[in-house]
C-alpha angles and dihedrals in degrees: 000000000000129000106216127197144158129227152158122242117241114178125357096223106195136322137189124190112325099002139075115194104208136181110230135181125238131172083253088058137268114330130183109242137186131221134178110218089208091061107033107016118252116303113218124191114281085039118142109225144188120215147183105225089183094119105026080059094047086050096235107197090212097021103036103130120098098247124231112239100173142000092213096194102049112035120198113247112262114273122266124202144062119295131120095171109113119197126184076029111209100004120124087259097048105161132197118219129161117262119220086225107050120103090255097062126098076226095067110084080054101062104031099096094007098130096158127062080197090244104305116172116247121200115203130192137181095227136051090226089064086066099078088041093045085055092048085056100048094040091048095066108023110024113186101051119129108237126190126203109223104195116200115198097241085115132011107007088205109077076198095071083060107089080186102065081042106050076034101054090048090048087059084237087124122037086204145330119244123206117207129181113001099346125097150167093085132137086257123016114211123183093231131020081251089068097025079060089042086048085052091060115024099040105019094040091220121171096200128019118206107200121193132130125274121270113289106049124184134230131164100197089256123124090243105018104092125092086232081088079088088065080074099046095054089054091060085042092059099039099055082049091066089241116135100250112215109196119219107211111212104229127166139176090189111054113105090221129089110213083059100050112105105356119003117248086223082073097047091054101042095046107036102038106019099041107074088175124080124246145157114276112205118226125191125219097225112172129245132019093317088057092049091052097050082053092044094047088039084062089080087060095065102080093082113013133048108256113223116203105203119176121235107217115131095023098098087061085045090052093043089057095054114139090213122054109257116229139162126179091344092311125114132213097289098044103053096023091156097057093060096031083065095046085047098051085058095061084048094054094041090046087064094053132091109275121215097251080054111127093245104011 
């Protein structure tokens, strides 16, 4: 089930906060290779380390390194702190963090009894590379909100695999990431996504909450078999929280496949069987015959949540603008347009509702 190796390091070739991308040697030849210091300490060239080649081997688009998983000959020095909260729980890299809403943290009296987010919207996506177009679209039309990322563990558990938090975070485009369930790494680290979206409001501050998985997500082709079923979930989430759920449809012109053409069926699905709550559906006004399809296929959707139209001229130049490179799926903003004009679509429609710190709201 693991492909184990061991190899030197030869070159670090660049990090940002919580991750190191390495070359390392192996007896195949040189591979990059990623390692995360808080787990395993900070690998320097002429290191000796052990790693796991599963998905380097598998040639994973967004996985593909071989990970560190030790660095045998110099061990990090045991962890301090308060924390009992265990994520990725009996794994060989099970890691103790401390949770906002454990009774150790200053958080706690907060939480404790918290049961509303005040209405705050949610926006919610299938992918993790919605998250940077969502953004051009909020911040296009309302600049100064206080955004939190709110990370579900469909796809990477570590927010430090994702360059975008990070470029992101230091762009003051998030006040914060939040990781819920089994993922972890995050500014503030919550059990389930409903603490993870109390955490967003009450300890973060945020205004508006964008919910998706982590990069890497994974489908089988099956109605019911990809880790997107979470995007309805957190609809529900949102909803019983008393927050205002917008809901980003995944739509694409490029991809080569054809339950993905138009509007995903894991939209479809997420959203019109999985999600019981209502919310707004963003619907972009693409031109031409695709545009009429996606509004076509978006129809089904009706029966239980509100459709919103939002027109799409100006994106492109926000997207255009965006301080991280936009990708999905290996395409980048041209050749799939319509992916992130859509994503896009659902920040401009949140951007004209109420936020939370909205007298009123």
């Amino acid at each position: 089930m693991i492909r184990w190796r061991k190899g030197e390091v030869t070159r670090v070739r660049r990090e940002w906060p919580g991750a190191v991308e390495l070359d390392v040697s192996l007896a195949e030849g040189e591979f990059r290779a990623l390692a995360y210091p808080s787990l395993v300490g900070r690998p320097e060239p002429g290191d000796i380390v052990l790693l796991n080649t599963t998905a380097l081997a598998m040639g994973l688009g967004t996985g593909g390194y071989a990970m560190v998983v030790a660095v045998p000959d110099r061990l990090p020095e045991d962890p301090s702190g308060p924390g009992h909260l265990v994520k990725a729980r009996y794994t060989p890299l099970q890691a103790t963090v401390l949770g906002a809403d454990e009774q150790d943290s200053p958080h706690h009296e907060v939480l404790r009894d918290a049961d509303s987010i005040d209405g705050m919207p949610v926006v919610v996506a299938d992918l993790h590379s919605a998250l940077p177009a969502i953004l051009c679209g909020l911040y296009s039309s309302r600049p100064g909100l206080r955004v939190a990322y709110v990370m579900l563990d469909g796809g990477a558990l570590p927010a430090w695999f994702s360059m975008s938090c990070a470029q992101l975070r230091s762009h003051d485009w998030l006040c914060g990431v939040v990781t819920v369930g089994q993922s972890f790494g995050g500014d503030v680290e919550a059990v389930t996504l409903h603490t993870g979206l109390l955490a967003a409001r009450h300890v973060l501050n945020a205004d508006v909450a964008v919910v998706t998985q982590g990069p890497g997500n994974l489908g089988t082709g099956t109605r019911w078999g990809f880790s997107g079923v979470s995007a309805g979930e957190a609809v529900n989430a949102a909803s019983v929280l008393s927050g205002r759920p917008v809901a980003a449809l995944r739509v694409s012109e490029g991809d080569k496949r054809e339950r993905h053409v138009g509007v995903s069926h894991h939209s479809l699905t997420a959203y019109g069987r999985v999600a019981l709550a209502p919310a707004q559906v963003v619907v972009p006004d693409l031109p031409g015959p695709f545009g009429a399809k996606v509004r076509e296929q978006a129809e089904a959707l009706a029966v239980r949540h509100e459709l919103v139209h939002v027109p799409v001229d100006g994106l492109y130049e926000a997207l255009r603008e965006s301080p991280v490179r936009l990708s999905t799926m290996g395409r980048g903003l041209d050749e799939d347009l319509a992916y992130f004009l859509t994503s896009a679509a659902a920040g401009r429609h949140t951007a004209s509702l109420p936020a939370s710190s909205d007298p009123g709201a």
